[in-house]
PDB file of C-alpha atoms in Angstrom:
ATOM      1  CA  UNK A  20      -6.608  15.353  -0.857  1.00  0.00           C
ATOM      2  CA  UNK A  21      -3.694  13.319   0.746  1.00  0.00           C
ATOM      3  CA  UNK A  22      -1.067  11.215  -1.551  1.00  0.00           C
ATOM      4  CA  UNK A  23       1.509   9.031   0.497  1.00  0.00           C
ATOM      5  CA  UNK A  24       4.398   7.020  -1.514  1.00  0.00           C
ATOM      6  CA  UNK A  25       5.451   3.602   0.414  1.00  0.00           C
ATOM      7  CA  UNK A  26       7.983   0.803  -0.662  1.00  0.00           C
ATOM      8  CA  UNK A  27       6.580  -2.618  -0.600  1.00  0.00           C
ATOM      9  CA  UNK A  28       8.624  -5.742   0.170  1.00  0.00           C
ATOM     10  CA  UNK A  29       7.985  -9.248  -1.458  1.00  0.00           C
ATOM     11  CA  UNK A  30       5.523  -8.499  -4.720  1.00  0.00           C
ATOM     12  CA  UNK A  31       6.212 -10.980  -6.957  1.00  0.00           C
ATOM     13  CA  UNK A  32       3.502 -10.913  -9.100  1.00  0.00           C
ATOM     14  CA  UNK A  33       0.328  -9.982 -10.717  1.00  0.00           C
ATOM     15  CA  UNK A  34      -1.712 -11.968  -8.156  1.00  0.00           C
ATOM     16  CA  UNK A  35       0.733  -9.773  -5.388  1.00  0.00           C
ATOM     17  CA  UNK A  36      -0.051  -6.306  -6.703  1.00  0.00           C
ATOM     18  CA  UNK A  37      -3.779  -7.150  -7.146  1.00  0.00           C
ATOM     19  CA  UNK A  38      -4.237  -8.327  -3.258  1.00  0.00           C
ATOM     20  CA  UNK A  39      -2.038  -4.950  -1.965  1.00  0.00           C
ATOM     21  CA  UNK A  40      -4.530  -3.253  -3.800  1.00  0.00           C
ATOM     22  CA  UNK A  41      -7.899  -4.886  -2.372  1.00  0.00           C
ATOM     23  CA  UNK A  42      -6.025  -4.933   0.991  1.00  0.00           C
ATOM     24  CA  UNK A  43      -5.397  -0.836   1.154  1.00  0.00           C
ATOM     25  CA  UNK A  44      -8.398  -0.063  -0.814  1.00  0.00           C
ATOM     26  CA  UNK A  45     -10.435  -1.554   2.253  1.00  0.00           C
ATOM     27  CA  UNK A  46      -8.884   1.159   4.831  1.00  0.00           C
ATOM     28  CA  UNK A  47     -11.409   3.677   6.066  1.00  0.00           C
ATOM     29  CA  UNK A  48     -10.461   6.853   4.054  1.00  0.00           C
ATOM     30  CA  UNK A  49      -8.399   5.480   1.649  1.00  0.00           C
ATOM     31  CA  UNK A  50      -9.840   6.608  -1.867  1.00  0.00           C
ATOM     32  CA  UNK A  51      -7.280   5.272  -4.875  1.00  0.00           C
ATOM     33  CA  UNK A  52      -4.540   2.744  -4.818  1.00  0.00           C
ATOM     34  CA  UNK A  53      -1.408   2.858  -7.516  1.00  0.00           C
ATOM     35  CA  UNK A  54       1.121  -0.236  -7.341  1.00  0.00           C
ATOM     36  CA  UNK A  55       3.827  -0.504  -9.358  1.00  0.00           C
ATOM     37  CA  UNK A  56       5.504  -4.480  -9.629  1.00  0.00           C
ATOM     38  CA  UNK A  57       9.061  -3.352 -11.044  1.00  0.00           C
ATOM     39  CA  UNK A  58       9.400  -0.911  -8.539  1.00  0.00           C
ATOM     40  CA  UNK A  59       7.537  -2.212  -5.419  1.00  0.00           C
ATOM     41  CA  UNK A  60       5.808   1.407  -4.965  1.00  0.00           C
ATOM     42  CA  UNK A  61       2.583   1.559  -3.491  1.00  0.00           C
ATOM     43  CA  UNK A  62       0.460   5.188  -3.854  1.00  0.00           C
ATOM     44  CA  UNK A  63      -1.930   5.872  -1.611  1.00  0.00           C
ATOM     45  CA  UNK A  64      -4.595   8.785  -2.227  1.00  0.00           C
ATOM     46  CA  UNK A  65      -6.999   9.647   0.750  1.00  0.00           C
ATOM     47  CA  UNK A  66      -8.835  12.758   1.871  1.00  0.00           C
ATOM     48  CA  UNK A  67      -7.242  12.799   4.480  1.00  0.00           C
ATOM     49  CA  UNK A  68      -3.851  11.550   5.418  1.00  0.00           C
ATOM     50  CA  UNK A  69      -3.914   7.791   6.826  1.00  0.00           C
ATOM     51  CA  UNK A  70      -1.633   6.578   9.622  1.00  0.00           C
ATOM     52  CA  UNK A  71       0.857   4.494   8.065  1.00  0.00           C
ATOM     53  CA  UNK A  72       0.336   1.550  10.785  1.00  0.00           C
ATOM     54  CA  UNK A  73      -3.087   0.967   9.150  1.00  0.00           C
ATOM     55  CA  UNK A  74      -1.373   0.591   5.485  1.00  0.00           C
ATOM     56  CA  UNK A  75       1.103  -1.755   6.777  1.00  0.00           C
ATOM     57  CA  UNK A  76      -1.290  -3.626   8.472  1.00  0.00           C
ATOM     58  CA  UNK A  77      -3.158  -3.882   5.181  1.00  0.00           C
ATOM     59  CA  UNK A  78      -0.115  -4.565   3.186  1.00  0.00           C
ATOM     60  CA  UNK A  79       0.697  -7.629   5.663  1.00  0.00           C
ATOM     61  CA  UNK A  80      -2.777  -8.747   5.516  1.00  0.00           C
ATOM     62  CA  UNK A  81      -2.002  -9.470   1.774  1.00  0.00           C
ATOM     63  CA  UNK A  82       1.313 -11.110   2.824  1.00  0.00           C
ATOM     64  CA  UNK A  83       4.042  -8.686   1.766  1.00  0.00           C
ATOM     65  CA  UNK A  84       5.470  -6.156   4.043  1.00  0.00           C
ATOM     66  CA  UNK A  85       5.973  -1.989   4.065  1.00  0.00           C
ATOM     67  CA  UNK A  86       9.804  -1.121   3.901  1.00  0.00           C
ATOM     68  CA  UNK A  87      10.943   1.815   5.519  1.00  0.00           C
ATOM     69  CA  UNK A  88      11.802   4.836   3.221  1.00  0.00           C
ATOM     70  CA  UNK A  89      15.725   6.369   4.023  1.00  0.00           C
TER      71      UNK A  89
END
């Protein structure tokens, strides 16, 4: 079991957090999706780990954007 922690630019809402999470929960391995609105953290669990070029693709998909972590 993999868990990766991402920051997620431009969730504004409800309707934001809900299409992050249909968008990642579509990538091939990806098993569980946690997003937090007040914080803009996105929690991905897999079984294995997932490249991070497919999440951000996923998270554009739904119009927002993956920030990079310092």
């Amino acid at each position: 079991m993999s868990t990766a922690t991402y920051t997620v630019n431009g969730m504004t809402c409800g309707h934001c957090v809900s299409s992050v999470k249909e968008e990642v929960s579509e990538v091939p391995g990806v098993t569980g999706v946690e997003v937090d609105l007040a914080t803009g953290l996105l929690t991905v669990s897999s079984d294995e780990p997932v490249a991070r070029d497919l999440i951000a693709s996923a998270v554009k998909e739904a119009g927002d954007e993956l920030v990079d972590r310092p």
